[in-house]
CSV table of C-alpha atoms in Angstrom, one decimal:
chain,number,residue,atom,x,y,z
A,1,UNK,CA,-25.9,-16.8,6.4
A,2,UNK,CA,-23.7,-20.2,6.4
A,3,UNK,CA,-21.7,-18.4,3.4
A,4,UNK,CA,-21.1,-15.1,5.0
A,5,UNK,CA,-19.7,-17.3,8.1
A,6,UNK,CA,-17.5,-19.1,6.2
A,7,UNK,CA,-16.1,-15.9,4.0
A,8,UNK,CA,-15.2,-14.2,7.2
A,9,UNK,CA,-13.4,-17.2,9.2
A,10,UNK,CA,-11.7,-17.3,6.1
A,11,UNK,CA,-10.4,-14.2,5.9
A,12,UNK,CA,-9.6,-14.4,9.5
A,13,UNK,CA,-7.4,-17.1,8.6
A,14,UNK,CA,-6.2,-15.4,5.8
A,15,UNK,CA,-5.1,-12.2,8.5
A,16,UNK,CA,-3.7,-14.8,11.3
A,17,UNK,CA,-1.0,-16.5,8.2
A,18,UNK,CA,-0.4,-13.4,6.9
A,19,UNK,CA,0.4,-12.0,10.1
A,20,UNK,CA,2.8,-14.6,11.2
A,21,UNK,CA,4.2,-14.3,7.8
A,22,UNK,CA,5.1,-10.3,8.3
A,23,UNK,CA,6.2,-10.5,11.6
A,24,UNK,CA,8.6,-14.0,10.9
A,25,UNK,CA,10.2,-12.1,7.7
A,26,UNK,CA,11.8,-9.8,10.2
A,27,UNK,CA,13.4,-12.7,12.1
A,28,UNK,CA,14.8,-14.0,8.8
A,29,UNK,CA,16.5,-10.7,7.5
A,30,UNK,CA,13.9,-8.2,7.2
A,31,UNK,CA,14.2,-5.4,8.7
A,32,UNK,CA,12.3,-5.0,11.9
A,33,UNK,CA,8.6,-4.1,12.7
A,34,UNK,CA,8.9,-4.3,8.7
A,35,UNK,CA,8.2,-8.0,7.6
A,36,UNK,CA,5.6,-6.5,5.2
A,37,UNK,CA,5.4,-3.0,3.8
A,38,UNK,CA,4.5,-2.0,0.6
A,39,UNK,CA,5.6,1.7,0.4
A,40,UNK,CA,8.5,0.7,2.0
A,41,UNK,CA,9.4,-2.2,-0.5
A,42,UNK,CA,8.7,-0.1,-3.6
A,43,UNK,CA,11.0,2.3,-2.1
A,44,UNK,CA,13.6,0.0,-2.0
A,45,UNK,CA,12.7,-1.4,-5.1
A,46,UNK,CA,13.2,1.9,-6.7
A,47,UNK,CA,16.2,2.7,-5.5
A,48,UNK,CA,17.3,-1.2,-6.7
A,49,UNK,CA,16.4,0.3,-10.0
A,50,UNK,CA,18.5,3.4,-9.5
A,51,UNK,CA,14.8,5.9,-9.7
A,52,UNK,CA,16.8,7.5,-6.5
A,53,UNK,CA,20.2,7.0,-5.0
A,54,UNK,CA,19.7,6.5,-1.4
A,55,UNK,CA,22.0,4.4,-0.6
A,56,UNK,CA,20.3,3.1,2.7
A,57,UNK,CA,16.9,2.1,0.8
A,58,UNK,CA,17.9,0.4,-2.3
A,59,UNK,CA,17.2,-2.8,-3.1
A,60,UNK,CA,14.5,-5.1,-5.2
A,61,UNK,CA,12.0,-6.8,-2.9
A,62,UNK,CA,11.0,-9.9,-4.1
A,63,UNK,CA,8.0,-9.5,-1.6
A,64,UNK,CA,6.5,-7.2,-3.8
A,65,UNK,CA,7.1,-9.2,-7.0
A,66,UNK,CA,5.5,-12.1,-4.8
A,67,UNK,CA,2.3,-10.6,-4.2
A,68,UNK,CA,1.8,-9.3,-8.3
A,69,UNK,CA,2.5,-12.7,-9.3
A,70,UNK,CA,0.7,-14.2,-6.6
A,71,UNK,CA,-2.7,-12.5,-7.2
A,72,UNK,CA,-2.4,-12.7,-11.2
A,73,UNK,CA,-2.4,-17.0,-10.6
A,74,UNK,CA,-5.1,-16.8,-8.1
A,75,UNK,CA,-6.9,-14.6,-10.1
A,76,UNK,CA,-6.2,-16.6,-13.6
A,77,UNK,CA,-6.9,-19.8,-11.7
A,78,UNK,CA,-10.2,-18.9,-10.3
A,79,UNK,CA,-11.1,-17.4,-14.3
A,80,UNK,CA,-10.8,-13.6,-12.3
A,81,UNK,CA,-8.4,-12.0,-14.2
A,82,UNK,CA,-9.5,-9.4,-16.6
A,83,UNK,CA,-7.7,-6.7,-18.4
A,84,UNK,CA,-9.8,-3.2,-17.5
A,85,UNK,CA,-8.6,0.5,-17.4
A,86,UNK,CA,-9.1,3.8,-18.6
A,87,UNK,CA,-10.7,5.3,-15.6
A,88,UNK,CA,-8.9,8.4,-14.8
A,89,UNK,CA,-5.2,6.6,-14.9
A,90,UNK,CA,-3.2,10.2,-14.8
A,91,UNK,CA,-5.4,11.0,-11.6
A,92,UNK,CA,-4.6,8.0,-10.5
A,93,UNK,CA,-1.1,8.7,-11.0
A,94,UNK,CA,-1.1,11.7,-9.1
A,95,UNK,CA,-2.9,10.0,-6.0
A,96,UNK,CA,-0.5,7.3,-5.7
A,97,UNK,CA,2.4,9.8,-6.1
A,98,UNK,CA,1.0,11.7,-3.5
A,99,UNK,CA,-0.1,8.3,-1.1
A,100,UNK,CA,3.3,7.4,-1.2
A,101,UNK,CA,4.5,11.2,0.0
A,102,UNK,CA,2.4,10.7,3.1
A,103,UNK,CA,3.7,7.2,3.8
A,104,UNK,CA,7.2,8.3,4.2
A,105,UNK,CA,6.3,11.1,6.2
A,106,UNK,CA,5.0,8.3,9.0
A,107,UNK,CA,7.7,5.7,7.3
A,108,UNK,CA,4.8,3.1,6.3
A,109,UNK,CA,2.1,2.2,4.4
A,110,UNK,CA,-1.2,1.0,6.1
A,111,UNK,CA,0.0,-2.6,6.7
A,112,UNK,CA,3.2,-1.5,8.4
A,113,UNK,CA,1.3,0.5,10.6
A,114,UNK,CA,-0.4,-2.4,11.6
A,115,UNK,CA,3.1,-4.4,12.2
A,116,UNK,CA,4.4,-1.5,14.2
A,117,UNK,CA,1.4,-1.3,16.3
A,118,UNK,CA,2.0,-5.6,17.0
A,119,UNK,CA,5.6,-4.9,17.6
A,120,UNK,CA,5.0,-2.3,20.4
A,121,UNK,CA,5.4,1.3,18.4
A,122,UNK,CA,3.0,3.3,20.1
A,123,UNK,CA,4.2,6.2,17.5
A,124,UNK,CA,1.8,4.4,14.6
A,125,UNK,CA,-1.0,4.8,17.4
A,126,UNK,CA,-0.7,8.6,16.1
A,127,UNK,CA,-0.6,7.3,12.3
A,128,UNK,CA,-3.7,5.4,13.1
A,129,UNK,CA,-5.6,8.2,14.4
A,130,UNK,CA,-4.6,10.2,10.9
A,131,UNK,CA,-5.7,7.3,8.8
A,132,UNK,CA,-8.8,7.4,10.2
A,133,UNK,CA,-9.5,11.2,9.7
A,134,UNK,CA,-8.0,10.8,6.2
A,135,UNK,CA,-10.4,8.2,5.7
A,136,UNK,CA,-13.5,9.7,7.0
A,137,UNK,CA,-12.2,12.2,4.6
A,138,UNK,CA,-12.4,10.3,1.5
A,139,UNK,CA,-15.7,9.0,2.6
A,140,UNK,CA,-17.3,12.8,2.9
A,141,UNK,CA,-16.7,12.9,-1.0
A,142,UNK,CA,-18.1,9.4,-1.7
A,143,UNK,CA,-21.3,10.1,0.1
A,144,UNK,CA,-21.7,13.3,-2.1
A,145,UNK,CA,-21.1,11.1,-5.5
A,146,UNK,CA,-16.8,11.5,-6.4
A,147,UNK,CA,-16.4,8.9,-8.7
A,148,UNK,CA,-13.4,8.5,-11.3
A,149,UNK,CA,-16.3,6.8,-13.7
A,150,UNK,CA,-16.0,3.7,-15.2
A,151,UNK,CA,-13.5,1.1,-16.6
A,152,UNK,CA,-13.1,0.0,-20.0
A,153,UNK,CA,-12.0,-3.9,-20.9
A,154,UNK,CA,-8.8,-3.8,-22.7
A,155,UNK,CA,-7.3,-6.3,-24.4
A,156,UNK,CA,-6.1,-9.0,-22.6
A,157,UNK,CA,-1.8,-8.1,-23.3
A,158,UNK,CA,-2.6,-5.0,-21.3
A,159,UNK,CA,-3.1,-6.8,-18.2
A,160,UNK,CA,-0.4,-9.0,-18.6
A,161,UNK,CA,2.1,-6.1,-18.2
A,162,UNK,CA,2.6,-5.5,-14.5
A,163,UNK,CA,3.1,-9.4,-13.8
A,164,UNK,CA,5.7,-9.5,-17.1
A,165,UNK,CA,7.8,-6.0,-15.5
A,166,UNK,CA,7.6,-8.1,-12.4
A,167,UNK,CA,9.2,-11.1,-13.9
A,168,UNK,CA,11.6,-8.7,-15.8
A,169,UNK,CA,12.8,-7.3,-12.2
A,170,UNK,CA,13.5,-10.5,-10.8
A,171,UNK,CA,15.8,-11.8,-13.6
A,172,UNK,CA,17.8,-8.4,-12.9
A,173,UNK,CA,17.7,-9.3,-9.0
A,174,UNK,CA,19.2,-12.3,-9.6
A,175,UNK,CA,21.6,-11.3,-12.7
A,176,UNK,CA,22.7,-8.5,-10.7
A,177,UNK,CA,24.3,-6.6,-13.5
A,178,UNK,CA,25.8,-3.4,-12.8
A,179,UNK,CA,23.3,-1.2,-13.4
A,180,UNK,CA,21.1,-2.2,-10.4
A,181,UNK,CA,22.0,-1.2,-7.3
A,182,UNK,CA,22.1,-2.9,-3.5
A,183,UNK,CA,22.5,-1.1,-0.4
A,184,UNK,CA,25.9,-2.0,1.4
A,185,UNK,CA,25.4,-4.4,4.3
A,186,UNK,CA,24.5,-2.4,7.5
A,187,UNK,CA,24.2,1.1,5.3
A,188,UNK,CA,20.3,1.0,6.3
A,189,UNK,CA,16.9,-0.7,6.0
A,190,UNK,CA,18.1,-1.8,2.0
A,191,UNK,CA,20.8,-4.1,3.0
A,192,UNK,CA,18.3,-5.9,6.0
A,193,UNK,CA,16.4,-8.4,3.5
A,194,UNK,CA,15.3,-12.0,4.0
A,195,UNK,CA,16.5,-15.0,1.2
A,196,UNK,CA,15.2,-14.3,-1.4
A,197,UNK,CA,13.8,-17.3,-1.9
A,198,UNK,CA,11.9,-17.0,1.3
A,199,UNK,CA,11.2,-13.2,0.3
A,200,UNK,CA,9.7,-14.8,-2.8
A,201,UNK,CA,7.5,-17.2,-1.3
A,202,UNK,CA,6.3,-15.3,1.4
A,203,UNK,CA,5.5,-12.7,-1.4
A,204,UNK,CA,3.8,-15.1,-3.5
A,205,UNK,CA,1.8,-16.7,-0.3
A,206,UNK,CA,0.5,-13.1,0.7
A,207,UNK,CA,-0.4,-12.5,-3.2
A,208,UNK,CA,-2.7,-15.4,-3.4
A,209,UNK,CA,-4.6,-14.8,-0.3
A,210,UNK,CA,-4.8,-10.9,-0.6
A,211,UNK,CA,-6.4,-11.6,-4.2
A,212,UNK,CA,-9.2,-14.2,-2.8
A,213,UNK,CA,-10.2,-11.9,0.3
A,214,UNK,CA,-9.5,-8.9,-1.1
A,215,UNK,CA,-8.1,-7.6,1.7
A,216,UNK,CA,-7.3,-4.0,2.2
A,217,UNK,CA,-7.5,-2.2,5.1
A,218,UNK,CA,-8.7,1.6,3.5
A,219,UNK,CA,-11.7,-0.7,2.4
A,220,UNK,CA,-12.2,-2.4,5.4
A,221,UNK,CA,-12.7,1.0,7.3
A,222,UNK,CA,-14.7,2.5,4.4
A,223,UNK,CA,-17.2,-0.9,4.4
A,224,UNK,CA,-17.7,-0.5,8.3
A,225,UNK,CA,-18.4,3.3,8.0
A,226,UNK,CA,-20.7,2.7,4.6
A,227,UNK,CA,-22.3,-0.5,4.8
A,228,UNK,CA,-21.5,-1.7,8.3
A,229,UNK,CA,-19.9,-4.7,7.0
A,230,UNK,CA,-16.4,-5.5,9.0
A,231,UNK,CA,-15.3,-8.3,6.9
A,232,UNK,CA,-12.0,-6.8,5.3
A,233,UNK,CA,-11.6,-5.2,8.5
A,234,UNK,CA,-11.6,-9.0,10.6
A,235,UNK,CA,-8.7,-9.7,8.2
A,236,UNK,CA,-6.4,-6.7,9.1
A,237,UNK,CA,-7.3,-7.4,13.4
A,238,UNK,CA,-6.3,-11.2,12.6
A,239,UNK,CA,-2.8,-9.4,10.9
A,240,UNK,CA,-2.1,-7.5,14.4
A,241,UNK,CA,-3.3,-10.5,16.9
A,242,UNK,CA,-1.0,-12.8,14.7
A,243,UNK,CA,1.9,-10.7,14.1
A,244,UNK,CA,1.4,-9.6,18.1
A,245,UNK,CA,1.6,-13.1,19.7
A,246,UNK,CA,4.9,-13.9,16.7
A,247,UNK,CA,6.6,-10.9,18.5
A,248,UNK,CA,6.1,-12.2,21.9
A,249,UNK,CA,7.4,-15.5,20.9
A,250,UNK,CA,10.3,-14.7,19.2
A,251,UNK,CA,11.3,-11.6,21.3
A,252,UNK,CA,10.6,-9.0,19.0
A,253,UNK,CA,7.5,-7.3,20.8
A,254,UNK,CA,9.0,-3.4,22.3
A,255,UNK,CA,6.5,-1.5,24.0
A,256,UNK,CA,7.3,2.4,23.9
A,257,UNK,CA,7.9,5.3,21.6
A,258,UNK,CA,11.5,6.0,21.9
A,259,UNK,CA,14.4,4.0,19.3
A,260,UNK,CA,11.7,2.5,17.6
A,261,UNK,CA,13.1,0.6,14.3
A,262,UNK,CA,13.0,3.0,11.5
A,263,UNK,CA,10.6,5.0,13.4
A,264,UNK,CA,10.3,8.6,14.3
A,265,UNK,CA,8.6,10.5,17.0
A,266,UNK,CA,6.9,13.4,15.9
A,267,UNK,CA,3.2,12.3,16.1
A,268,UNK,CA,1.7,15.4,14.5
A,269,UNK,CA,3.6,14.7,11.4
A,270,UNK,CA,3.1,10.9,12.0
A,271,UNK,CA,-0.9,11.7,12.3
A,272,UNK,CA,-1.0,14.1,9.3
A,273,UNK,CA,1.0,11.7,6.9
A,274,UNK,CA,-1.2,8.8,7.1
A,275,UNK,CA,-3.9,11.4,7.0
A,276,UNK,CA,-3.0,12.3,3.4
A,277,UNK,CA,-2.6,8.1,2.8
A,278,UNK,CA,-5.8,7.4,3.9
A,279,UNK,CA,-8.0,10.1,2.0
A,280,UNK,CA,-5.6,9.6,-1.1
A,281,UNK,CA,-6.6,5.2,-0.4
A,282,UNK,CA,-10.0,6.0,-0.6
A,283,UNK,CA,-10.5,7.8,-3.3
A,284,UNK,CA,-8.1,5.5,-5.1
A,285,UNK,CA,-10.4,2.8,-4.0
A,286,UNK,CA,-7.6,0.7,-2.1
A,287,UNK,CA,-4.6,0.9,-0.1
A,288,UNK,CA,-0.9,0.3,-1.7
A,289,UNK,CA,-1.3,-3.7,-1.0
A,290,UNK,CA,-4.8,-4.2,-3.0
A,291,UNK,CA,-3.2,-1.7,-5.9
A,292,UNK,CA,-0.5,-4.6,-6.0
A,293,UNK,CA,-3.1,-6.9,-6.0
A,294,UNK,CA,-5.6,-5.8,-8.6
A,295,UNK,CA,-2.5,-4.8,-10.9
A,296,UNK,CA,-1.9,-8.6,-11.0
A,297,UNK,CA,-5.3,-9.2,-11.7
A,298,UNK,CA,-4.7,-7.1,-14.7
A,299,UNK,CA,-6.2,-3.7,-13.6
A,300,UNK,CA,-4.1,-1.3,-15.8
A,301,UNK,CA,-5.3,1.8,-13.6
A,302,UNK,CA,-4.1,-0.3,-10.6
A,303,UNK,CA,-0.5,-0.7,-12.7
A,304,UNK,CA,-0.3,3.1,-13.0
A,305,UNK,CA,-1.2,3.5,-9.4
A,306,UNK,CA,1.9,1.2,-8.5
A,307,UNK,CA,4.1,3.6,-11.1
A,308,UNK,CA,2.6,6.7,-9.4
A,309,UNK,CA,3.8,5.0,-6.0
A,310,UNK,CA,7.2,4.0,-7.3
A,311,UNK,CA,7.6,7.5,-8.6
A,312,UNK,CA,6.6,9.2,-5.3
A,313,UNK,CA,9.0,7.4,-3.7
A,314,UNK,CA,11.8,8.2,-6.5
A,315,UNK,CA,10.7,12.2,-5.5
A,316,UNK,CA,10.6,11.5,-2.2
A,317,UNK,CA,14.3,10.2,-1.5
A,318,UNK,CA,16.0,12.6,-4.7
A,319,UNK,CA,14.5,15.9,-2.8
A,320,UNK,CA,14.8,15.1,0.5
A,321,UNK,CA,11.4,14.6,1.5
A,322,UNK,CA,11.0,11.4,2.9
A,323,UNK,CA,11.1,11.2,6.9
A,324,UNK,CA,14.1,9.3,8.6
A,325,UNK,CA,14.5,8.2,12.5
A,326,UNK,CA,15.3,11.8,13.3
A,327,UNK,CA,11.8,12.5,12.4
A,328,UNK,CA,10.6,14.7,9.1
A,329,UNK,CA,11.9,17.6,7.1
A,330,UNK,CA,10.9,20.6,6.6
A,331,UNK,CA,10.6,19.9,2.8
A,332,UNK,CA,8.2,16.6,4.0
A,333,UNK,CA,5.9,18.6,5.6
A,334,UNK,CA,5.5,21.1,2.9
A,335,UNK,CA,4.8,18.2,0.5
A,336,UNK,CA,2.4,17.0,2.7
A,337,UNK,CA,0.6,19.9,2.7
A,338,UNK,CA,0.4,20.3,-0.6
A,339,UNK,CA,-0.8,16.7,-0.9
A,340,UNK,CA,-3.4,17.0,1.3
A,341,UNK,CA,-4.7,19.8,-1.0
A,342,UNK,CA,-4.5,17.9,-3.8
A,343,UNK,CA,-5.9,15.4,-3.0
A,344,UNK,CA,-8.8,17.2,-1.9
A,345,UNK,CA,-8.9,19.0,-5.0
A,346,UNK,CA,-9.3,16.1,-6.6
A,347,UNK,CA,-12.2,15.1,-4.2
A,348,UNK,CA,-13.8,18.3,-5.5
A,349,UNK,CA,-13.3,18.3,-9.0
A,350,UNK,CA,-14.6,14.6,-9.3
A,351,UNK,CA,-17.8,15.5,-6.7
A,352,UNK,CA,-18.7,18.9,-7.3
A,353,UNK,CA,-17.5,20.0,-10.2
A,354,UNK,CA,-19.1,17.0,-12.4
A,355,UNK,CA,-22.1,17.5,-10.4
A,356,UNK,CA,-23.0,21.0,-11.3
A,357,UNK,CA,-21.9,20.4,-15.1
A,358,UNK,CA,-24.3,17.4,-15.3
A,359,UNK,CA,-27.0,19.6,-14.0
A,360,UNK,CA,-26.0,22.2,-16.5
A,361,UNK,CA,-26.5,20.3,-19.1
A,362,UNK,CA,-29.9,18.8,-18.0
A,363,UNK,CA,-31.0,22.3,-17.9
A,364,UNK,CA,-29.7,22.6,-21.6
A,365,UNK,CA,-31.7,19.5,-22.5
């Protein structure tokens, strides 16, 4: 009982740093209610990498890079790190594509929905409500037996593979030749970065304790619903409390709906994108942050999540789907849409489907 204790107030300190963290980055040059966002960064990070050509939303986050590089040392120190994959990767592909479609319909992933909620956005109270649905979605199919099977240990190089692209996109950060690109100082959200040494740091801080709590906030709502365990769930209320009271100090807290930073207001699409994140999440088995995570661990189905992610952003931006401050397209909504039936399709053909041929061919037998 004394160990469960202690695993929980750690992870509640884990939340309350990582939460000062995310909301502080915005002071130093992030931009705001956006210290932290994962589908945010590897849009950015895509565009630094010329996958799109937004010129607003281009530019390599050493945040991200921070947190792969971050969990692979945790996980290496603590003898964690194993190289595993094979379980469905293109599915997995197609989920994260998809996960990242519905986060720029609502313009975050589930940890900047949390950061816009501290910083006074009542519009991510609509994304919230979506999540959850999407959620309870995802949980429908793993009550009924969706699974993607098992993973295979590879050998150890494969694992090392996200962590050494990481490394690779730093040295072009900082080499800056002309093939990488950088938004143009106040074009947009790309040119509104902290120093990258601080970026780094913060990246690398958030890394290491993300990888020993594993902290993920589609998990922490599918352990409550499941198992009536709220530990992973403590973690992400100790990010808002945290990332709340940093607001209030340094006079970043804005209660209200209207010019919210890179916000919009249409709370049906808001609601129905974070739907599609949420079920996607859970029948990924994590949210965009513990994909990071586990693909510095050296999860190679986690990697190809983060590719799927990085991809869907690419999409996303290059045929106009993504959302912007004067709320969605018309071409977003239809791709979420689709998503949502994709993903559910997917739900189906990993529950059902499997079921009845397994009975089929016990009846054979």
């Amino acid at each position: 009982m004394t160990e469960k204790k202690n695993d929980k107030l750690f992870i509640i300190i884990a939340g309350l740093v990582i939460g000062v963290i995310a909301a502080a980055l915005a002071f130093a040059g992030n931009p705001k209610n956006m210290g932290f966002c994962i589908a945010c960064f590897l849009r950015d990070t895509a565009g630094g990498l010329g996958l799109h050509r937004a010129a607003p939303v281009q530019y390599i986050r050493p945040e991200i890079i921070g947190i792969v590089i971050g969990a692979f040392c945790a996980s290496f120190a603590k003898k964690e790190f194993s190289s595993k994959g094979g379980s469905a990767p293109m599915t997995r592909f197609v989920l994260g594509f998809f996960a990242m479609v519905g986060c720029l319909m609502f313009l975050g992933c589930p940890f900047r929905m949390i950061l816009r909620l501290a910083g006074g956005d009542l519009n991510a109270v609509f994304g919230l409500v979506g999540f959850v649905v999407g959620i309870f979605c995802g949980i429908f199919f793993l009550k009924n037996g969706y699974s993607l099977k098992r993973t295979y240990t590879l050998t150890k190089s494969e694992g090392y593979w996200m962590t050494i692209l990481e490394v690779v996109i730093f040295a072009l950060l900082l080499i800056k030749p002309a093939f990488i690109f950088f938004s143009e100082e106040g074009a947009g959200p790309g040119a509104m970065h902290a120093a990258i040494a601080l970026s780094l740091g913060a990246g690398l801080v958030v890394g290491v304790l993300a990888q020993r709590t594993r902290l993920c906030m589609v998990g922490g709502m599918r352990d409550l619903v499941l198992f009536k365990e709220s530990r992973l769930l403590l973690g992400f209320l100790a990010i808002l409390v945290a990332a709340f009271i940093t607001n209030l100090v340094l006079g970043g807290f804005k209660l209200g709906m209207m010019e919210q930073p890179v916000a919009h207001t249409d709370g049906l699409w808001n609601a129905l994108g974070m739907l599609l994140v949420g079920f996607a999440c859970v029948l990924l088995g994590g949210c965009p942050l513990r994909q990071l995570v586990m693909s510095g661990e050296g999860n190679a189905d986690s990697a190809v999540t983060v590719l799927g992610l990085m991809v869907g952003a690419a999409f996303c931006h290059n045929f106009g789907l993504a959302s912007s401050a004067e709320g969605p397209t018309p071409a977003g909504k239809i791709a979420v849409i689709i998503g949502i039936i994709v993903v559910a399709c997917i739900g189906i053909l990993n529950t059902y489907v499997k079921e009845k041929a397994a009975e089929a061919a016990a009846d054979a037998a």
